[in-house]
Short mmCIF file of C-alpha atoms and ligand atoms in Angstrom, two decimals:
data_model
loop_
_atom_site.label_atom_id
_atom_site.label_comp_id
_atom_site.label_asym_id
_atom_site.label_seq_id
_atom_site.Cartn_x
_atom_site.Cartn_y
_atom_site.Cartn_z
CA MET A 15 0.13 0.04 0.03
CA THR A 16 1.09 3.58 -0.48
CA ILE A 17 1.30 6.17 2.17
CA ASN A 18 -1.83 7.80 1.23
CA GLU A 19 -3.75 4.36 1.24
CA VAL A 20 -2.31 3.47 4.62
CA ILE A 21 -3.38 6.65 6.07
CA LYS A 22 -6.93 6.54 4.34
CA LYS A 23 -7.53 3.04 5.78
CA GLY A 24 -6.31 4.03 9.18
CA ILE A 25 -8.38 7.21 9.35
CA TYR A 26 -11.53 5.14 8.73
CA GLU A 27 -10.55 2.57 11.28
CA LEU A 28 -9.84 5.18 13.98
CA LYS A 29 -13.05 7.19 13.41
CA GLU A 30 -15.11 3.82 13.38
CA ASN A 31 -13.53 3.61 17.10
CA ASN A 32 -14.27 7.25 17.90
CA ILE A 33 -10.43 8.09 18.27
CA ASP A 34 -9.69 11.94 18.33
CA GLU A 35 -7.43 13.44 15.83
CA PRO A 36 -7.05 10.39 13.46
CA THR A 37 -5.21 12.29 10.71
CA LEU A 38 -2.63 13.75 13.04
CA LYS A 39 -1.92 10.40 14.66
CA LEU A 40 -1.66 8.42 11.39
CA ARG A 41 0.80 10.92 10.06
CA MET A 42 2.86 10.74 13.21
CA LEU A 43 2.58 6.87 13.09
CA VAL A 44 3.74 6.59 9.50
CA SER A 45 6.50 9.00 9.75
CA SER A 46 7.74 7.09 12.74
CA VAL A 47 7.63 3.72 11.10
CA LEU A 48 9.11 4.95 7.95
CA ASN A 49 11.56 6.87 9.94
CA LYS A 50 10.94 10.03 7.84
CA PRO A 51 9.88 13.52 8.60
CA LYS A 52 6.15 14.41 8.57
CA GLU A 53 6.90 16.80 5.60
CA PHE A 54 7.98 13.62 3.71
CA ILE A 55 4.82 11.77 4.68
CA MET A 56 2.67 14.85 3.44
CA ALA A 57 4.45 15.40 0.18
CA HIS A 58 5.03 11.63 -0.92
CA GLY A 59 1.50 10.03 -0.70
CA GLU A 60 2.44 7.72 -3.64
CA TYR A 61 5.52 6.31 -1.77
CA VAL A 62 4.84 2.36 -1.35
CA LEU A 63 5.50 0.78 2.11
CA ASP A 64 7.19 -2.58 2.25
CA ASN A 65 5.48 -5.53 3.68
CA SER A 66 7.12 -5.16 7.15
CA GLN A 67 6.37 -1.34 7.36
CA GLU A 68 2.73 -2.08 6.40
CA LYS A 69 2.46 -4.71 9.16
CA ASP A 70 3.93 -2.53 11.60
CA VAL A 71 1.53 0.39 10.78
CA MET A 72 -1.41 -1.88 11.04
CA GLU A 73 -0.37 -3.40 14.49
CA LYS A 74 0.29 0.00 15.75
CA ILE A 75 -3.24 1.33 14.45
CA GLU A 76 -4.76 -1.53 16.68
CA LYS A 77 -2.89 0.22 19.81
CA ILE A 78 -4.27 3.43 18.92
CA LYS A 79 -7.88 2.03 18.86
CA GLU A 80 -7.24 0.86 22.42
CA ASN A 81 -6.76 4.36 23.54
CA ILE A 82 -3.04 4.20 23.92
CA PRO A 83 -1.40 7.52 23.35
CA ILE A 84 0.26 7.77 20.12
CA GLN A 85 3.45 9.09 21.91
CA TYR A 86 3.74 5.69 23.85
CA ILE A 87 3.26 3.89 20.76
CA ILE A 88 5.98 5.64 18.66
CA ASN A 89 8.07 6.33 21.82
CA ASN A 90 8.54 10.04 20.99
CA GLN A 91 7.42 13.56 21.55
CA GLU A 92 8.99 16.78 20.70
CA PHE A 93 9.24 19.33 23.54
CA MET A 94 11.15 22.69 23.13
CA LYS A 95 12.31 21.54 19.57
CA LEU A 96 13.94 18.60 21.07
CA ASN A 97 13.11 14.95 20.71
CA PHE A 98 12.37 12.93 23.70
CA TYR A 99 11.94 9.15 24.13
CA ILE A 100 8.63 8.42 26.00
CA ASP A 101 6.96 5.34 27.33
CA GLU A 102 4.32 4.47 29.82
CA ASN A 103 6.54 5.17 32.78
CA VAL A 104 6.27 9.05 32.31
CA LEU A 105 3.85 11.70 31.67
CA ILE A 106 3.87 12.93 27.83
CA PRO A 107 5.43 16.44 27.60
CA ARG A 108 2.85 19.08 27.01
CA SER A 109 3.15 22.14 24.97
CA ASP A 110 1.69 24.12 28.18
CA THR A 111 5.00 23.15 29.84
CA GLU A 112 7.09 24.90 27.37
CA ILE A 113 5.60 28.14 28.91
CA LEU A 114 7.07 27.33 32.06
CA VAL A 115 10.55 26.41 30.61
CA GLU A 116 10.56 29.54 28.36
CA GLU A 117 9.82 31.70 31.14
CA ILE A 118 12.97 30.50 32.82
CA ILE A 119 15.13 30.64 29.75
CA ASN A 120 14.08 34.31 29.11
CA THR A 121 15.05 35.19 32.66
CA TYR A 122 18.30 33.42 33.04
CA GLU A 123 19.71 33.20 29.58
CA ASN A 124 23.79 33.05 29.66
CA LYS A 125 23.50 32.94 33.49
CA ARG A 126 25.46 30.60 35.76
CA VAL A 127 22.57 29.27 37.72
CA LYS A 128 21.92 26.07 39.79
CA ILE A 129 18.60 24.49 39.01
CA LEU A 130 16.57 21.77 40.64
CA ASP A 131 13.83 20.11 38.39
CA LEU A 132 11.40 18.08 40.90
CA CYS A 133 9.12 15.53 39.43
CA THR A 134 11.14 15.44 36.28
CA GLY A 135 9.39 12.38 34.76
CA SER A 136 10.77 12.36 31.16
CA GLY A 137 13.18 14.87 32.07
CA CYS A 138 11.77 17.32 29.44
CA ILE A 139 12.14 20.36 31.63
CA ALA A 140 15.46 19.78 33.09
CA ILE A 141 17.05 18.73 29.68
CA SER A 142 15.51 21.48 27.86
CA LEU A 143 16.85 24.03 30.24
CA LYS A 144 20.18 22.61 30.13
CA LYS A 145 20.13 22.78 26.47
CA TYR A 146 19.09 26.49 26.23
CA ILE A 147 21.11 27.66 29.33
CA PRO A 148 24.26 25.79 28.81
CA ASN A 149 25.89 27.46 31.68
CA ALA A 150 23.21 26.16 34.27
CA GLU A 151 24.00 23.46 36.64
CA VAL A 152 20.96 21.21 36.45
CA TYR A 153 19.76 18.59 38.98
CA ALA A 154 16.81 16.48 38.37
CA SER A 155 14.78 14.16 40.56
CA ASP A 156 11.84 11.74 40.66
CA VAL A 157 10.59 9.19 43.08
CA SER A 158 10.07 6.78 40.13
CA LYS A 159 13.22 4.74 39.24
CA SER A 160 11.69 3.81 35.94
CA ALA A 161 10.93 7.50 35.22
CA LEU A 162 14.46 8.46 36.03
CA GLU A 163 15.75 5.91 33.63
CA VAL A 164 13.70 7.39 30.84
CA ALA A 165 15.03 10.76 31.84
CA LYS A 166 18.60 9.42 31.71
CA ILE A 167 17.90 8.12 28.25
CA ASN A 168 16.83 11.67 27.15
CA ALA A 169 19.82 13.41 28.57
CA LYS A 170 21.86 11.21 26.67
CA ARG A 171 19.68 11.57 23.56
CA ASN A 172 20.05 15.39 23.73
CA ASP A 173 23.72 15.33 24.61
CA THR A 174 23.16 17.15 28.04
CA GLU A 175 24.69 16.73 31.41
CA ILE A 176 22.13 16.42 34.15
CA LYS A 177 22.65 15.36 37.92
CA PHE A 178 20.07 12.83 38.50
CA VAL A 179 18.87 12.03 42.03
CA ILE A 180 16.27 9.49 42.88
CA SER A 181 14.12 11.22 45.61
CA ASN A 182 10.82 11.64 47.10
CA LEU A 183 10.62 15.61 46.59
CA PHE A 184 13.34 16.77 48.80
CA ASN A 185 13.69 13.73 51.10
CA ASP A 186 17.18 12.72 49.37
CA ILE A 187 18.31 16.03 47.97
CA ILE A 188 21.48 17.05 49.65
CA ASN A 189 22.49 19.87 47.64
CA LYS A 190 21.31 23.43 48.77
CA ASN A 191 21.64 26.90 47.49
CA PHE A 192 19.46 26.57 44.45
CA ASP A 193 18.67 29.63 42.30
CA ILE A 194 15.72 28.04 40.75
CA ILE A 195 13.40 25.22 41.76
CA VAL A 196 11.15 24.26 38.91
CA SER A 197 8.47 21.58 38.89
CA ASN A 198 5.39 20.46 37.08
CA PRO A 199 4.17 18.09 39.73
CA PRO A 200 1.14 16.05 39.69
CA TYR A 201 -1.72 18.45 40.14
CA ILE A 202 -5.09 16.64 39.44
CA LYS A 203 -7.65 16.00 42.20
CA THR A 204 -7.77 12.46 43.05
CA LYS A 205 -11.32 11.82 42.35
CA ILE A 206 -11.10 13.79 38.90
CA ILE A 207 -8.78 11.23 37.42
CA ASP A 208 -11.58 8.65 36.53
CA THR A 209 -13.22 11.30 34.60
CA LEU A 210 -10.42 12.27 32.34
CA SER A 211 -10.03 11.03 28.83
CA LYS A 212 -9.31 7.21 28.16
CA GLU A 213 -5.96 8.22 26.68
CA VAL A 214 -4.81 10.68 29.64
CA GLN A 215 -5.75 7.54 31.91
CA LYS A 216 -3.13 5.55 30.20
CA GLU A 217 -0.45 7.91 31.88
CA PRO A 218 1.14 7.12 34.99
CA LYS A 219 -1.35 7.73 37.96
CA ILE A 220 1.67 8.81 39.96
CA ALA A 221 2.27 11.66 37.55
CA LEU A 222 -1.27 12.95 37.71
CA ASP A 223 -2.51 12.45 41.19
CA GLY A 224 -2.14 15.44 43.27
CA GLY A 225 -4.06 14.48 46.24
CA ILE A 226 -7.62 15.18 47.41
CA ASP A 227 -7.43 18.89 46.50
CA GLY A 228 -4.70 18.67 43.97
CA LEU A 229 -2.30 20.66 45.87
CA PHE A 230 -0.36 18.19 47.94
CA PHE A 231 2.87 18.65 45.77
CA TYR A 232 2.65 22.48 45.83
CA ARG A 233 2.30 22.60 49.63
CA LYS A 234 5.48 20.45 50.05
CA ILE A 235 7.51 22.23 47.49
CA ILE A 236 6.71 25.61 48.84
CA LYS A 237 7.20 24.49 52.48
CA GLU A 238 10.33 22.48 52.13
CA GLY A 239 11.88 24.23 49.31
CA TYR A 240 12.69 27.38 51.23
CA GLU A 241 15.72 25.67 52.85
CA TYR A 242 17.10 24.67 49.48
CA LEU A 243 16.91 27.94 47.78
CA ALA A 244 19.59 30.56 47.60
CA HIS A 245 18.80 34.00 48.93
CA GLY A 246 16.50 35.62 46.42
CA GLY A 247 15.97 32.07 44.75
CA MET A 248 12.94 31.59 42.69
CA ILE A 249 10.39 28.72 42.51
CA PHE A 250 8.74 28.15 38.99
CA LEU A 251 5.64 25.90 39.11
CA GLU A 252 3.17 24.69 36.47
CA ILE A 253 -0.43 24.80 37.78
CA GLY A 254 -3.99 23.72 36.84
CA TYR A 255 -6.12 26.27 35.24
CA ASP A 256 -8.19 26.66 38.22
CA GLN A 257 -5.35 26.71 40.87
CA LYS A 258 -3.95 30.17 40.74
CA GLN A 259 -5.73 31.73 43.75
CA GLU A 260 -5.37 28.80 45.79
CA LEU A 261 -1.60 28.97 45.12
CA ILE A 262 -1.48 32.61 45.91
CA ASP A 263 -3.35 31.79 49.29
CA ILE A 264 -0.69 29.23 50.00
CA ILE A 265 2.11 31.61 49.43
CA LYS A 266 0.36 34.48 51.56
CA GLU A 267 -0.07 32.24 54.61
CA ASP A 268 3.56 30.96 54.16
CA LYS A 269 4.92 34.62 54.49
CA ARG A 270 8.35 33.72 53.45
CA TYR A 271 8.05 34.24 49.83
CA LYS A 272 7.00 37.22 47.44
CA PHE A 273 4.42 36.39 44.53
CA ILE A 274 6.24 37.50 41.35
CA GLU A 275 3.81 36.76 38.44
CA SER A 276 1.74 34.29 36.82
CA LYS A 277 1.45 33.36 33.02
CA LYS A 278 -1.23 32.04 30.82
CA ASP A 279 -0.85 29.24 28.45
CA LEU A 280 -1.89 29.37 24.80
CA GLY A 281 -5.64 28.36 25.70
CA ASP A 282 -5.60 31.61 27.90
CA ASN A 283 -5.66 29.62 31.07
CA ASP A 284 -3.41 30.42 34.10
CA ARG A 285 -0.68 27.94 33.73
CA ILE A 286 2.48 29.11 35.85
CA ILE A 287 3.31 30.94 38.86
CA VAL A 288 6.58 32.38 39.94
CA ILE A 289 7.68 33.14 43.55
CA ARG A 290 10.66 34.45 45.19
CA LYS A 291 12.18 33.47 48.37
CA GLU A 292 12.60 36.87 50.46
N1 LIG B 310 8.13 17.15 34.91
C1 LIG B 310 7.57 16.22 33.78
C2 LIG B 310 6.88 17.09 32.76
O1 LIG B 310 6.48 18.21 32.96
C3 LIG B 310 6.71 15.37 34.46
C4 LIG B 310 5.47 16.04 35.16
C5 LIG B 310 4.64 15.04 36.11
O2 LIG B 310 4.96 13.82 36.05
N2 LIG B 310 3.60 15.44 36.80
O3 LIG B 310 6.23 16.49 31.61
#
């Protein structure tokens, strides 16, 4: 079959199974199986797949039908123009999170800063920070050993030097004096998780579940992080679209920090907050 035929057949099957964004997923899939850029797939519809490529595509279409996210099937996701190896052990990097990373890059470009990324998952935040702020010294931690293995693969793939620590938040972090603590921690309320899309539910629960009110990790990072920050050090956090006010309340109550700013994502939702140790 040609690229066009395979994609057409795939779109039909995915639509039958009520799968969202069938065209996008098919293009990503065929591009991955043929190991060619998406532009090639779009421009060369008449290109003929060999038997093993065709079989591979068909098997992977079956996985898409089971609501497995395409990124877990092709083991890849782009983030900050870099390529990341992705599997079921880690949350899939989101473009919303790029806002968080860009804010840090814009503030600290060329600076010699010491950064700690908590709940690193795939390592997308830590690795892209190191890539775009080469003078930074970047530490990254996660409680999940299997997530940290994925992050290590990604550090190697992107040729970046990251200091990885397996740790439940600050428990095993011995370094201090960080200029920046950054995190996109789990922030979904436990009881909401069952109502999320079937695809999101294939992502690790441990990466989604922020406790009863979704704020468990923020409270701990803000409370314990103080001791790990240099004077004037900053905390950059990704937050849920409806969590800004609650975060501001936590910071007010704490009294040791100053609220600096919040930023919205492309969907116009509050997405990050920045606070400073006073
Ligand atoms: N820090 C990782 C990311 O932004 C993982 C986040 C998480 O698992 N909650 O993708």
